[in-house]
Amino acid sequence: MATTTKKKLVQWEPADIKTELLEKYPPKVARKRAKQIMINEALQKETPSLTANVRTIPGIITMRGCTYAGCKGVIMGPTRDIVNITHGPIGCGFYSWLTRRNQTEAGPDGENYMPYCFSTDMQEQDIIFGGEKKLAAAIQEAYDLYHPKSIAVFATCPVGLIGDDIHTVTANMKEKLGDCNVYAFSCEGYKGVSQSAGHHIANNQVFRHIVGENDTEKPGKYKINLLGEYNIGGDGFEIDRIFKKCGITCISTFSGNSTYDQFASAHTADLNAVMCHRSINYVADMMETRYGIPWIKVNFIGARSTARSLRKIAEYFGEQELIDQVEEVITEEMPEVEAALAVITPRTEGKTAMMFVGGSRAHHYQDLFAELGMKTISAGYEFAHQDDYEGRQVLPNIKLDADSRNIEEIEVEPDETRFKPRKSDKEMKALEKAGYRFKEYDGLAPDMDKGTLIIDDLNQYEAEKLVELMKPDIFCAGIKEKYSIQKLGVPMKQLHSYDSGGPYAGFQGAINFYREIDRLVNSRVWGYMKAPWQENPQLSASYNWE
Amino acid sequence: MLLRHTPTEITKRKALTINPAKTCQPIGAMYASLGIHGCLPHSHGSQGCCAYHRSTLTRHYKEPISAGTSSFTEGASVFGGQANMLQAINNIFTVYNPEVIAIHTTCLSETIGDDLPQIKKKAEREGKIPEGKHVISASTPSYAGSHVTGFSSMVKSMAMMAEPTGRKNGKVNIIPGWVEPADMEELKRLTSLIGVKTILFPDTSGVLNGPLSGEYKMFPEGGTTVAELKSTGDSRGTLALGEWCSADAARWLDTKHKVPCSVLDMPFGLKATDRFIDALRTIAGVNIPEEIMHERGQLVDMISDMHQYLYGKKVALVGDPDQLIAMTEFLVSMDMCPIHVVTGTPGKKFEKRIRELTRDMGCEVNVKAKGDMFLLHQWIKNKPVDLIIGNTYCKYIARDEDLPYVRWGFPILDRQGHQYFPTVGYKGGLRLLEKILGVLLDRKDRDDPEEKFELVL
């Protein structure tokens, strides 16, 4: 299979492109994929439906990873002072060791286990006779070495199959050690259909075992938690900088640059601001029910989105001091952003982008591209659910299939002593009446233009086809997709790990991103694909000596 | 300090591996499969395995790595993965049309006991494998051995494609082991200089060091062809480079098809390359060409020219057995002292070999198979070294302990060159030496007091 981007110059209709994408598939595959490719009608709340969060077809080269990756890699990976032990053969621990570019600031002597990889390295006899004893011994050895405040255990595929009871082992070890919170995640890779199940499992256990462990009131005003921000490339640092400047106190971030204690104290915040809806909405919902903390959707990707999100937080607290401070910060930060845009936009205006990542980024990053005058012509998520495409109003209509039903839903009740409504009913109603929206996410589809293509769980074959047919100026996905796209002569930006760059969040981050995209779409390298003699292959004259 | 929680005091650990010096079997099988022309590796397990292996190989090579997965869900894990595998075979041949699908198992499919040869037979019966196409498989349980074992098993499966015709092909099989595409290219250059016709398998050159030309080929020009693999049973003999990576395949060809084999060390450094070249010379019955003599002489020349900076330098090594054995011998041959040597891969012979190679070195050696990098770091804290050689994860130790550091091994996630510049053979030895000297002398230039700072070294 060889493809080049040179072939087409005709204008394709979205329906034709969809047909092209499906043409080569066996009929059953084509029928299934057809439901995951949607030509956007850009109708608020009435968009045509798209199938998402369903099984990937075996043999179709997918971008997706597994539940373990979503749980250990994504959600729990960025917390620096929990000893994360992978219970399983060595591979899973090895591959998730320092590969996600989560940055953390532990200070000169703070606890930081992120540069370490801990594994029980299960061997054949553990598979045959069970790995519980080895796991208990491993927890003991980790405790003896470090005396950490917390040890987390992550199950890999064989653990579930052989029936190791990791929850009993960890509960016993917690009791035995006394001063160390030990708990486990049943995040076997085969569960669910993608990383998404792992996010849910992580949310459940963090909520069950850590949130609420520390009631000590933290100092500061305007206390929020930032949920679903993983400090890739330092995004969280930039957002923290802005919060500090505004006078907003971030009690905890789930989970970029975070600590165990941040999770433990999260219930003392007064607002949950949700960045990545897909990976963390569960914990936001559960905290609302148990502790009375309302949640709102925010987005700090894009300078204008950052300003909007800050205003939204300020409006919630409703105090003039904060509202003024936020305005002052925006006024202070925006000139540099506008100056960067003024220089760069003439070089990016009118160019096109495609992005296929995550459960939020394929949406959030469209704001940054829009600021650059670039149009997103096709986008989709790797592991999102229908609500991330179409908005949370579809939630009641989503049918649970076998794969989702296997993922635990925790029943949460209001906490008898610690449930405290952050606003009175009247205040909430007043806010809502003024257009303030709690617990809302409209999804990606309404923000995309009519006729754009929204594709769930895009695979390698379709990615190549899309690039060949639609010739975007830039394509965004992950490391696995990077080089097949670039071989076609199209720059590819990783939006999971950002390649080497970042931060891209907040105001400074936006400027970094504008420069990065300018660098990519205007790089000289894309002009070197053909050697001079390939441009004029026929020798038409003899060499002209000086 | 990055590894701030690593204590100097070494306590015995029985259950907990910290900072592994190995990874799991399937990634080795995937790498080996990429050395077959027109091959799509396939991971029979849940999606994460395949995603992790593809990501790691992509980061190492900065090249596209295509591979399929059986995308196990909970249902498949309970009822077996046969249905997923059959569907995958059909989809792969329809959509991607490779010459070969090379399937490897995972801890998941091994634990539930999926039988790949049986699934393959069923696929054949059901006509899911088109005429002239091939499906091969290797059992690569992640809970045994290491990535090296997985590589070796897939290479053996490649050997099992041999279909002897009874007529000798006059060629020599060369099994290079887990080396870089550039190394495979260099081995082909050396054998052709000597005039030995070879079948090199696997061969990732031209697959994982491709050009940027505006064209994406899922199956690039490189790789050992199916015809060549079939022909390995007609070869004069097999040179297997590396006991851990290559010997199984060679011995299988010997036992099954009477293709005699020799297991040599991987030709890294002077002496191991000498043995490799000498073997080729004897097989071909020719004199060594002047060009190779010249290259050898250049390597000896550089060792002698710079010996004063190498002599007595203590080195910590971590990596895979075959590579470490050759590297240890190379360092000792230059009067350097590899004093800490760790691999995560099991194998009692490894410790014995390293002890033999370092016996006359004059200082005590710490060596461990089934070790980890946490232990290596503790050894370094207890007995400091002048140089560390290993994969990218060594950079954390190197920075904390302020050590000169040469990246060599798998994976290298933060530097480039390994796919383009070989480290096997004499030329490769020169490159290794250049790198070693580069970091040692940069350190000297950094640390020498001003009055001792020198222009000429």
CSV table of C-alpha atoms in Angstrom, one decimal, chain A residues 1-6 24-26 28-29 55-66 68-70 73 85 89-100 106-113 115-125 127 133-135 137-139 141-142 145-146 156-158 161-162 189-195 403 406-407 459-461 464 479-489 494 497 525-526 528-530, chain B residues 1-7 9 11-28 40 42 46-56 58-59 61-75 77-78 83-85 87-92 94-97 107-109 111-112 141-147 209-219 344 346 370 373-374 377-378 391 393 396 410-411 413:
chain,number,residue,atom,x,y,z
A,1,MET,CA,0.0,0.0,0.0
A,2,ALA,CA,1.6,3.2,-1.0
A,3,THR,CA,0.0,6.6,-0.9
A,4,THR,CA,1.1,10.1,-1.8
A,5,THR,CA,-0.6,13.4,-1.2
A,6,LYS,CA,0.1,14.6,-4.7
A,24,LYS,CA,-12.0,-1.0,0.8
A,25,TYR,CA,-13.5,-2.5,3.9
A,26,PRO,CA,-15.2,-5.9,4.1
A,28,LYS,CA,-19.4,-5.8,7.9
A,29,VAL,CA,-16.5,-3.5,8.8
A,55,ARG,CA,-15.3,-2.0,20.2
A,56,THR,CA,-12.5,-1.5,17.8
A,57,ILE,CA,-12.6,-4.0,14.9
A,58,PRO,CA,-9.8,-6.6,15.3
A,59,GLY,CA,-7.1,-6.2,12.7
A,60,ILE,CA,-8.0,-2.6,11.9
A,61,ILE,CA,-4.9,-0.6,13.0
A,62,THR,CA,-6.3,1.5,15.7
A,63,MET,CA,-4.9,4.5,17.6
A,64,ARG,CA,-6.4,3.3,20.8
A,65,GLY,CA,-4.7,1.9,23.9
A,66,CYS,CA,-6.0,0.0,26.9
A,68,TYR,CA,-4.4,0.1,32.1
A,69,ALA,CA,-2.9,2.9,30.1
A,70,GLY,CA,-5.9,5.1,30.9
A,73,GLY,CA,-0.7,6.1,32.6
A,85,ILE,CA,3.2,-0.6,41.5
A,89,PRO,CA,4.6,-9.1,33.7
A,90,ILE,CA,7.2,-6.4,33.2
A,91,GLY,CA,6.0,-4.8,29.9
A,92,CYS,CA,3.1,-2.6,31.1
A,93,GLY,CA,5.1,-1.0,33.8
A,94,PHE,CA,8.0,-0.5,31.5
A,95,TYR,CA,6.1,1.2,28.7
A,96,SER,CA,4.3,3.6,31.0
A,97,TRP,CA,7.6,4.6,32.6
A,98,LEU,CA,8.2,8.3,32.0
A,99,THR,CA,6.7,8.2,28.5
A,100,ARG,CA,3.9,10.7,29.0
A,106,ALA,CA,8.7,18.3,43.8
A,107,GLY,CA,11.2,20.9,45.0
A,108,PRO,CA,14.7,19.9,46.1
A,109,ASP,CA,13.6,17.4,48.7
A,110,GLY,CA,10.0,16.6,48.0
A,111,GLU,CA,8.8,13.0,47.4
A,112,ASN,CA,8.9,12.2,43.7
A,113,TYR,CA,8.5,8.6,42.5
A,115,PRO,CA,11.1,8.7,37.6
A,116,TYR,CA,10.7,5.2,39.0
A,117,CYS,CA,9.0,2.1,37.6
A,118,PHE,CA,7.7,-0.4,40.1
A,119,SER,CA,6.6,-3.8,39.0
A,120,THR,CA,6.0,-7.3,40.4
A,121,ASP,CA,7.4,-8.6,37.2
A,122,MET,CA,5.2,-11.7,37.3
A,123,GLN,CA,6.8,-14.9,36.2
A,124,GLU,CA,5.2,-18.1,34.9
A,125,GLN,CA,4.9,-19.6,38.4
A,127,ILE,CA,0.6,-17.0,36.7
A,133,LYS,CA,1.9,-13.4,47.9
A,134,LYS,CA,4.4,-11.7,45.5
A,135,LEU,CA,2.2,-8.6,45.4
A,137,ALA,CA,5.8,-8.8,49.4
A,138,ALA,CA,6.4,-6.2,46.8
A,139,ILE,CA,4.2,-3.7,48.7
A,141,GLU,CA,9.5,-4.0,50.0
A,142,ALA,CA,8.4,-0.7,48.6
A,145,LEU,CA,12.5,1.3,51.1
A,146,TYR,CA,10.5,4.6,51.0
A,156,THR,CA,-2.6,-6.0,34.1
A,157,CYS,CA,-4.5,-8.5,31.9
A,158,PRO,CA,-3.3,-11.8,33.5
A,161,LEU,CA,-7.7,-13.8,34.5
A,162,ILE,CA,-6.0,-15.8,37.2
A,189,GLY,CA,-6.2,-4.0,29.7
A,190,TYR,CA,-9.0,-6.1,28.2
A,191,LYS,CA,-11.7,-4.2,30.1
A,192,GLY,CA,-13.8,-1.7,28.3
A,193,VAL,CA,-13.0,-0.8,24.7
A,194,SER,CA,-10.3,1.8,25.2
A,195,GLN,CA,-8.4,3.9,27.7
A,403,ASP,CA,-18.4,-3.5,27.6
A,406,ASN,CA,-18.6,-4.2,33.2
A,407,ILE,CA,-17.2,-0.9,34.5
A,459,ASN,CA,-7.6,4.2,12.2
A,460,GLN,CA,-4.4,4.3,10.2
A,461,TYR,CA,-6.0,3.4,6.9
A,464,GLU,CA,-4.0,8.1,5.4
A,479,ILE,CA,3.1,9.2,18.3
A,480,LYS,CA,2.0,6.1,16.5
A,481,GLU,CA,0.4,8.2,13.8
A,482,LYS,CA,3.2,10.8,13.5
A,483,TYR,CA,5.6,9.4,11.0
A,484,SER,CA,3.2,7.8,8.5
A,485,ILE,CA,1.5,11.2,8.1
A,486,GLN,CA,4.8,13.0,7.9
A,487,LYS,CA,6.1,10.6,5.2
A,488,LEU,CA,3.3,12.0,3.1
A,489,GLY,CA,4.9,15.4,3.5
A,494,GLN,CA,1.3,15.3,18.6
A,497,SER,CA,2.4,14.5,24.4
A,525,VAL,CA,11.7,21.0,5.1
A,526,TRP,CA,8.5,20.1,3.3
A,528,TYR,CA,12.9,19.2,0.1
A,529,MET,CA,10.8,16.1,-0.7
A,530,LYS,CA,12.0,16.0,-4.3
B,1,MET,CA,18.1,14.7,42.1
B,2,LEU,CA,15.8,12.8,39.8
B,3,LEU,CA,16.3,9.4,41.4
B,4,ARG,CA,16.4,10.9,44.9
B,5,HIS,CA,14.9,7.9,46.6
B,6,THR,CA,17.6,5.5,45.6
B,7,PRO,CA,19.6,4.6,48.8
B,9,GLU,CA,22.6,0.8,51.0
B,11,THR,CA,18.7,-4.3,50.6
B,12,LYS,CA,17.6,-7.6,49.2
B,13,ARG,CA,14.4,-7.5,47.1
B,14,LYS,CA,12.6,-10.6,46.2
B,15,ALA,CA,9.3,-9.4,44.8
B,16,LEU,CA,9.7,-5.8,43.6
B,17,THR,CA,11.4,-4.9,40.4
B,18,ILE,CA,12.4,-1.2,40.3
B,19,ASN,CA,13.5,0.4,37.0
B,20,PRO,CA,13.6,-2.7,34.9
B,21,ALA,CA,16.5,-3.6,32.6
B,22,LYS,CA,14.2,-5.5,30.3
B,23,THR,CA,10.8,-5.3,28.8
B,24,CYS,CA,8.3,-8.0,27.7
B,25,GLN,CA,8.5,-10.6,24.9
B,26,PRO,CA,6.0,-9.2,22.4
B,27,ILE,CA,7.9,-6.1,21.5
B,28,GLY,CA,10.9,-8.2,20.5
B,40,LEU,CA,2.5,-6.7,9.2
B,42,HIS,CA,0.1,-8.6,14.8
B,46,SER,CA,-5.7,-6.4,24.2
B,47,GLN,CA,-5.1,-3.1,22.4
B,48,GLY,CA,-2.7,-1.7,24.9
B,49,CYS,CA,0.1,-4.1,24.2
B,50,CYS,CA,0.1,-3.2,20.5
B,51,ALA,CA,-0.2,0.5,21.3
B,52,TYR,CA,2.7,0.4,23.7
B,53,HIS,CA,5.0,-1.6,21.4
B,54,ARG,CA,4.3,0.6,18.4
B,55,SER,CA,4.8,3.7,20.5
B,56,THR,CA,8.1,2.5,21.9
B,58,THR,CA,8.2,4.6,16.9
B,59,ARG,CA,10.0,6.7,19.5
B,61,TYR,CA,13.2,4.9,15.2
B,62,LYS,CA,11.2,8.0,14.5
B,63,GLU,CA,9.6,5.9,11.8
B,64,PRO,CA,6.0,4.6,11.3
B,65,ILE,CA,5.5,1.3,12.9
B,66,SER,CA,2.4,-0.5,11.7
B,67,ALA,CA,1.0,-3.5,13.5
B,68,GLY,CA,-2.4,-5.0,14.1
B,69,THR,CA,-4.1,-6.1,17.3
B,70,SER,CA,-6.8,-8.6,18.1
B,71,SER,CA,-8.4,-5.9,20.3
B,72,PHE,CA,-9.4,-8.3,23.1
B,73,THR,CA,-12.4,-7.3,25.2
B,74,GLU,CA,-13.6,-9.0,28.4
B,75,GLY,CA,-15.7,-11.3,26.3
B,77,SER,CA,-10.7,-12.9,27.4
B,78,VAL,CA,-13.4,-15.3,28.7
B,83,ALA,CA,-13.0,-15.2,16.7
B,84,ASN,CA,-11.0,-11.9,17.0
B,85,MET,CA,-8.0,-13.4,15.4
B,87,GLN,CA,-11.7,-11.5,11.9
B,88,ALA,CA,-8.3,-9.8,12.1
B,89,ILE,CA,-6.7,-12.0,9.5
B,90,ASN,CA,-9.5,-11.3,7.1
B,91,ASN,CA,-9.5,-7.6,7.7
B,92,ILE,CA,-5.7,-7.3,7.5
B,94,THR,CA,-8.5,-7.1,2.8
B,95,VAL,CA,-7.4,-3.7,3.9
B,96,TYR,CA,-3.6,-3.7,4.1
B,97,ASN,CA,-2.7,-6.7,1.9
B,107,CYS,CA,0.4,-12.6,28.5
B,108,LEU,CA,-3.4,-12.3,28.0
B,109,SER,CA,-3.8,-14.8,25.1
B,111,THR,CA,-2.9,-17.2,30.0
B,112,ILE,CA,-6.2,-18.1,28.5
B,141,PRO,CA,4.3,-14.9,26.9
B,142,SER,CA,5.3,-11.7,28.7
B,143,TYR,CA,5.7,-13.5,32.0
B,144,ALA,CA,8.8,-15.5,30.8
B,145,GLY,CA,12.2,-14.3,29.6
B,146,SER,CA,12.3,-10.8,28.2
B,147,HIS,CA,12.0,-8.8,25.0
B,209,ASN,CA,15.5,3.8,8.4
B,210,GLY,CA,13.5,5.0,5.4
B,211,PRO,CA,13.6,8.3,3.6
B,212,LEU,CA,11.2,11.2,3.6
B,213,SER,CA,10.1,11.6,0.0
B,214,GLY,CA,6.4,12.6,0.2
B,215,GLU,CA,5.3,9.0,-0.2
B,216,TYR,CA,4.2,6.6,2.5
B,217,LYS,CA,4.8,3.0,2.0
B,218,MET,CA,3.3,0.8,4.6
B,219,PHE,CA,5.6,-2.0,3.4
B,344,GLY,CA,17.2,-7.8,33.1
B,346,PRO,CA,17.5,-14.2,32.6
B,370,LYS,CA,17.6,-10.7,36.0
B,373,MET,CA,18.6,-0.5,36.9
B,374,PHE,CA,17.8,0.4,40.5
B,377,HIS,CA,22.5,2.6,40.4
B,378,GLN,CA,23.1,1.4,43.9
B,391,ASN,CA,19.6,2.8,26.9
B,393,TYR,CA,16.8,5.4,30.9
B,396,TYR,CA,18.6,9.7,34.9
B,410,PHE,CA,17.2,-0.4,23.3
B,411,PRO,CA,15.3,1.9,23.6
B,413,LEU,CA,14.2,7.6,22.9
